[in-house]
Amino acid sequence: MTMSKSMQATAHKKPLVVIKLGGSMLKQLSDAFIESLKELMESKNIIFVHGGGPEINEMLEKLQIKSDFYEGQRKTTAEVLEIAEMVLAGKMNKFLTTKLQKHHINALGLSGCDGQLIQASFLNEKDLGFVGKVDDVNISLLHALLDLAYIPVVAPLGKTNDGQTLNINADVCAAAIAEKMQAEQLIFVTNVPGILKDGVLIEEASENFIYELIDKGIIYGGMIPKVKSALQALSNSLKEVMIVSGNNPIIHNGKMLGTKISKKQEVVV
Ligand SMILES: Nc1ncnc2c1ncn2[C@@H]1O[C@H](COP(=O)(O)OP(=O)(O)O)[C@@H](O)[C@H]1O
Ligand SMILES: CC(=O)N[C@@H](CCC(=O)OP(=O)(O)O)C(=O)O
């Protein structure tokens, strides 16, 4: 795909949005959804981070390797890590870049292990094994790609100082990239319309309310890393995190539907 010099020059001037595409819906992403992303790209720079949890589960099952989760994070043995890396950096990363390219999006796939993109350390080696938290992000690399009019598509892995690869939850990875890149917005695209309580969508959720929902068990499993990393990433530049469904176009009748997470105290149920 060719890009004019003027398009390249303006790439870094657009506000940045980080979009995390969950493994829960990656395989079902509709053409309409991707076309709606293209519309968003007219006014925003976008970095994609993708998951692949269900695909990792499927591969582990085929190989009869057991794996458990703790608060939405996969307990990762050396054996599980090998499969996670294969599925995330190989299968899912190439699946998504191919799909985006089919829609003429100039996608460039890489994992957090490439170009020292994600510098990581063990989150909790004793209980979780080879699971990482993000210490730093090579933002120069991401800026360089955006300036060249590439759309980065990141698989959630990282490397320690010693060169050990770690499995990083994709929500955690996306939030860290959004924070370090001073993105304007972070969007988690998943298989539910947002945070639900008794089947009803919560349109806006503050920090206190989210912790209350976790305590009551209303937020559980894969929703936990989303909300926790969202709260951690919110800052003066990143004012809003959205959790949205991948089943509808990202902007619906001019509006983004889902749960908005902010640091504000008020709650709208
Ligand atoms: N309060 C909640 N509202 C909606 N979904 C929730 C809630 N608590 C837990 N979940 C679970 O979180 C899942 C989304 O997280 P996850 O399965 O990790 O998806 P993804 O692969 O998109 O990150 C939902 O499908 C649902 O099962
Ligand atoms: C440590 C950890 O939990 N890693 C995740 C990485 C993939 C992921 O987060 O995928 P989803 O977004 O589809 O959940 C895992 O192994 O499943």
Coordinates of C-alpha atoms and ligand atoms in Angstrom, one line a residue:
M1 CA 0.0 0.0 0.0
T2 CA 1.4 3.4 -0.9
M3 CA 1.1 6.4 1.3
S4 CA 1.6 10.0 0.2
K5 CA 4.3 12.1 1.9
S6 CA 1.6 14.5 3.2
M7 CA -0.3 11.6 4.8
Q8 CA 2.9 10.4 6.5
A9 CA 3.7 13.9 7.7
T10 CA 0.3 14.3 9.3
A11 CA 0.2 10.8 10.9
H12 CA 1.7 11.9 14.2
K13 CA -0.5 15.0 14.5
K14 CA -3.7 13.0 14.9
P15 CA -4.8 12.1 18.5
L16 CA -4.0 8.5 19.4
V17 CA -6.5 5.8 20.3
V18 CA -5.4 2.4 21.5
I19 CA -7.8 -0.4 20.6
K20 CA -7.6 -3.8 22.3
L21 CA -9.4 -6.5 20.3
G22 CA -10.3 -9.4 22.6
G23 CA -9.7 -13.0 21.7
S24 CA -13.4 -13.6 22.6
M25 CA -14.5 -11.9 19.4
L26 CA -11.4 -11.7 17.2
K27 CA -12.5 -14.5 14.9
Q28 CA -16.0 -13.1 14.5
L29 CA -15.0 -9.5 13.7
S30 CA -17.5 -8.4 11.0
D31 CA -16.6 -6.4 7.9
A32 CA -19.0 -3.7 9.1
F33 CA -16.9 -3.4 12.3
I34 CA -13.7 -3.1 10.5
E35 CA -15.1 -0.5 8.1
S36 CA -16.2 1.5 11.2
L37 CA -12.6 1.3 12.4
K38 CA -11.5 2.8 9.1
E39 CA -13.9 5.7 9.5
L40 CA -12.3 6.3 13.0
M41 CA -8.9 6.2 11.4
E42 CA -9.7 9.3 9.3
S43 CA -9.4 11.4 12.4
K44 CA -7.3 9.3 14.8
N45 CA -4.1 7.4 14.9
I46 CA -4.7 3.8 16.0
I47 CA -2.6 1.2 17.7
F48 CA -4.1 -2.3 18.0
V49 CA -3.4 -4.8 20.7
H50 CA -5.0 -8.2 20.4
G51 CA -5.8 -11.1 22.7
G52 CA -6.2 -14.7 21.9
G53 CA -7.1 -16.4 25.2
P54 CA -9.7 -18.8 23.7
E55 CA -7.3 -19.8 20.9
I56 CA -4.6 -20.6 23.5
N57 CA -7.2 -22.6 25.4
E58 CA -8.1 -24.6 22.3
M59 CA -4.5 -25.4 21.5
L60 CA -3.7 -26.3 25.1
E61 CA -6.7 -28.7 25.1
K62 CA -5.5 -30.3 21.9
L63 CA -2.2 -30.9 23.5
Q64 CA -3.8 -32.0 26.8
I65 CA -2.0 -29.3 28.7
K66 CA -3.8 -28.0 31.7
S67 CA -4.0 -24.3 32.5
D68 CA -5.8 -22.2 35.2
F69 CA -6.6 -18.6 35.6
Y70 CA -6.3 -16.4 38.6
E71 CA -8.3 -13.1 38.5
G72 CA -8.3 -13.3 34.7
Q73 CA -4.6 -14.0 34.3
R74 CA -3.4 -17.3 33.0
K75 CA -1.0 -19.3 35.2
T76 CA 1.8 -19.8 32.7
T77 CA 4.3 -22.7 33.0
A78 CA 7.2 -23.0 30.6
E79 CA 5.0 -25.4 28.5
V80 CA 2.1 -23.0 28.5
L81 CA 4.3 -20.1 27.6
E82 CA 5.5 -21.9 24.5
I83 CA 2.0 -22.4 23.2
A84 CA 0.9 -18.8 24.2
E85 CA 3.8 -17.3 22.2
M86 CA 3.0 -19.5 19.2
V87 CA -0.7 -18.7 19.2
L88 CA -0.4 -14.9 20.0
A89 CA 2.7 -13.9 18.0
G90 CA 2.0 -16.4 15.2
K91 CA -1.5 -17.4 14.6
M92 CA -3.6 -14.5 16.0
N93 CA -1.2 -11.7 15.1
K94 CA -1.0 -12.9 11.5
F95 CA -4.8 -13.6 11.4
L96 CA -5.6 -10.0 12.4
T97 CA -3.0 -8.3 10.2
T98 CA -4.2 -10.2 7.2
K99 CA -7.8 -9.4 8.0
L100 CA -7.0 -5.6 8.4
Q101 CA -4.9 -5.6 5.2
K102 CA -7.8 -7.1 3.3
H103 CA -9.7 -3.9 4.3
H104 CA -6.7 -1.8 3.0
I105 CA -5.5 -1.0 6.5
N106 CA -1.7 -0.7 6.5
A107 CA -1.3 -3.1 9.4
L108 CA 2.1 -4.1 10.7
G109 CA 2.1 -7.0 13.1
L110 CA 4.7 -7.4 15.8
S111 CA 4.9 -8.8 19.3
G112 CA 6.0 -7.1 22.4
C113 CA 9.3 -9.1 22.1
D114 CA 10.2 -7.4 18.8
G115 CA 12.3 -4.2 18.8
Q116 CA 12.2 -4.2 22.6
L117 CA 8.6 -3.0 22.4
I118 CA 7.5 -4.3 25.8
Q119 CA 10.0 -4.4 28.6
A120 CA 8.5 -6.6 31.3
S121 CA 9.1 -8.2 34.6
F122 CA 7.5 -11.1 36.5
L123 CA 4.1 -10.1 37.9
N124 CA 4.0 -12.8 40.6
E125 CA 6.4 -15.7 39.6
K126 CA 5.4 -17.9 42.5
D127 CA 1.7 -18.0 41.8
L128 CA 1.5 -17.1 38.0
G129 CA 4.8 -18.3 36.6
F130 CA 5.8 -16.7 33.3
V131 CA 3.4 -13.8 33.4
G132 CA 4.6 -10.3 32.9
K133 CA 3.7 -6.8 34.0
V134 CA 4.9 -3.9 31.8
D135 CA 7.8 -1.9 33.0
D136 CA 8.4 0.2 29.8
V137 CA 7.2 0.6 26.3
N138 CA 9.5 1.5 23.4
I139 CA 7.4 4.5 22.3
S140 CA 10.0 5.6 19.8
L141 CA 9.4 2.5 17.8
L142 CA 5.6 3.0 17.8
H143 CA 6.0 6.7 16.9
A144 CA 8.3 5.7 14.0
L145 CA 5.8 3.2 12.7
L146 CA 2.9 5.7 12.9
D147 CA 5.0 8.3 11.2
L148 CA 5.6 5.8 8.4
A149 CA 1.8 5.4 8.2
Y150 CA 1.9 1.9 9.5
I151 CA -0.9 0.7 11.9
P152 CA 0.9 -1.3 14.7
V153 CA -0.8 -4.6 15.6
V154 CA 0.7 -5.8 18.9
A155 CA 0.7 -9.3 20.3
P156 CA 0.8 -9.2 24.1
L157 CA 4.2 -10.6 25.1
G158 CA 7.2 -9.0 26.7
K159 CA 10.9 -9.6 27.5
T160 CA 12.7 -9.2 30.8
N161 CA 16.1 -7.5 31.1
D162 CA 17.6 -11.1 30.9
G163 CA 15.8 -11.8 27.7
Q164 CA 13.1 -14.1 29.2
T165 CA 9.8 -14.0 27.3
L166 CA 6.7 -13.4 29.4
N167 CA 3.0 -13.8 28.7
I168 CA 1.2 -10.6 29.3
N169 CA -2.5 -10.2 29.6
A170 CA -3.7 -8.3 26.5
D171 CA -5.7 -5.8 28.5
V172 CA -2.7 -5.0 30.7
C173 CA -0.5 -4.7 27.6
A174 CA -3.0 -2.3 25.8
A175 CA -3.4 -0.2 28.9
A176 CA 0.3 0.2 29.4
I177 CA 0.8 1.2 25.7
A178 CA -2.1 3.7 26.0
E179 CA -0.5 5.2 29.2
K180 CA 3.1 5.4 27.9
M181 CA 2.0 6.7 24.5
Q182 CA -0.2 9.3 26.2
A183 CA -3.2 8.1 24.1
E184 CA -6.4 10.1 24.2
Q185 CA -8.6 7.0 24.5
L186 CA -8.3 3.3 25.2
I187 CA -11.0 1.0 23.9
F188 CA -11.5 -2.6 25.0
V189 CA -13.5 -4.4 22.3
T190 CA -15.0 -7.6 23.7
N191 CA -17.9 -10.1 23.5
V192 CA -20.2 -8.2 25.9
P193 CA -21.7 -4.7 25.5
G194 CA -19.7 -3.4 28.5
I195 CA -19.8 -4.0 32.3
L196 CA -23.2 -5.6 33.0
K197 CA -25.0 -5.7 36.4
D198 CA -28.1 -8.0 36.5
G199 CA -27.9 -8.0 32.7
V200 CA -28.1 -4.2 32.5
L201 CA -25.3 -2.2 30.9
I202 CA -23.5 0.2 33.2
E203 CA -22.8 3.2 31.0
E204 CA -20.3 4.9 33.3
A205 CA -18.3 3.5 36.2
S206 CA -16.0 5.3 38.6
E207 CA -13.1 3.7 40.5
N208 CA -15.0 3.2 43.7
F209 CA -17.9 1.6 42.0
I210 CA -15.7 -0.8 40.1
Y211 CA -14.0 -2.0 43.2
E212 CA -17.4 -2.5 44.8
L213 CA -18.5 -4.6 41.8
I214 CA -15.3 -6.7 42.1
D215 CA -15.9 -7.2 45.8
K216 CA -19.5 -8.3 45.2
G217 CA -18.3 -10.7 42.4
I218 CA -20.3 -8.9 39.8
I219 CA -17.1 -8.2 37.9
Y220 CA -15.1 -11.4 37.6
G221 CA -12.8 -13.4 35.4
G222 CA -11.7 -11.7 32.1
M223 CA -13.4 -8.4 33.1
I224 CA -11.0 -8.0 36.1
P225 CA -7.8 -7.2 34.1
K226 CA -9.8 -4.9 31.9
V227 CA -11.1 -2.7 34.6
K228 CA -8.0 -2.8 36.8
S229 CA -5.7 -1.9 34.0
A230 CA -8.1 0.8 32.8
L231 CA -8.0 2.4 36.2
Q232 CA -4.3 2.2 36.3
A233 CA -3.9 3.8 32.9
L234 CA -6.2 6.8 33.4
S235 CA -4.3 10.0 33.6
N236 CA -4.4 13.6 32.5
S237 CA -3.9 12.6 28.9
L238 CA -5.9 9.4 29.0
K239 CA -9.2 10.7 30.2
E240 CA -11.4 7.8 29.2
V241 CA -11.5 4.1 28.8
M242 CA -14.4 2.4 26.9
I243 CA -15.4 -1.2 27.1
V244 CA -17.5 -2.0 23.9
S245 CA -18.9 -4.9 22.1
G246 CA -17.3 -6.1 18.8
N247 CA -20.8 -7.1 17.6
N248 CA -21.7 -3.5 16.5
P249 CA -19.8 -0.9 14.5
I250 CA -17.5 1.0 16.9
I251 CA -19.5 4.2 16.4
H252 CA -23.2 3.6 16.3
N253 CA -25.4 6.6 15.1
G254 CA -22.5 8.9 16.0
K255 CA -22.0 7.5 19.4
M256 CA -19.8 4.9 21.0
L257 CA -21.9 2.5 23.1
G258 CA -20.6 0.7 26.1
T259 CA -19.2 1.4 29.5
K260 CA -17.1 4.5 30.1
I261 CA -14.6 4.3 32.9
S262 CA -13.4 7.5 34.4
K263 CA -11.8 8.6 37.7
K264 CA -14.9 10.7 38.5
Q265 CA -16.9 9.6 41.6
E266 CA -20.5 9.8 40.2
V267 CA -22.1 6.7 38.9
V268 CA -24.9 6.3 36.3
V269 CA -26.5 2.9 36.2
Ligands
LIG1 N1 -19.9 -7.6 35.1 C1 -19.5 -8.1 34.0 N2 -20.1 -7.7 32.8 C2 -19.8 -8.2 31.6 N3 -19.0 -9.2 31.5 C3 -18.3 -9.7 32.5 C4 -18.6 -9.2 33.8 N4 -17.8 -9.9 34.7 C5 -17.2 -10.8 34.0 N5 -17.5 -10.7 32.7 C6 -16.9 -11.7 31.7 O1 -15.9 -11.0 31.0 C7 -15.8 -11.5 29.7 C8 -15.0 -10.7 28.8 O2 -13.6 -10.9 29.2 P1 -12.8 -12.0 28.3 O3 -13.5 -13.3 28.3 O4 -11.4 -12.0 28.9 O5 -12.8 -11.4 26.9 P2 -11.7 -10.8 25.9 O6 -11.1 -11.9 25.2 O7 -12.6 -9.9 25.0 O8 -10.8 -10.0 26.7 C9 -17.3 -11.6 29.4 O9 -17.6 -12.5 28.3 C10 -17.9 -12.1 30.7 O10 -18.0 -13.5 30.7
LIG2 C1 -1.3 -13.6 31.3 C2 -2.4 -13.8 30.5 O1 -3.6 -13.9 31.0 N1 -2.2 -13.8 29.1 C3 -3.3 -14.0 28.2 C4 -2.9 -13.4 26.9 C5 -4.0 -13.4 25.8 C6 -5.1 -12.5 26.3 O2 -5.1 -11.7 27.2 O3 -6.2 -12.8 25.5 P1 -7.7 -12.2 25.7 O4 -7.7 -10.8 25.5 O5 -8.5 -12.9 24.7 O6 -8.2 -12.6 27.1 C7 -3.6 -15.5 28.0 O7 -2.6 -16.3 28.1 O8 -4.7 -15.9 27.7

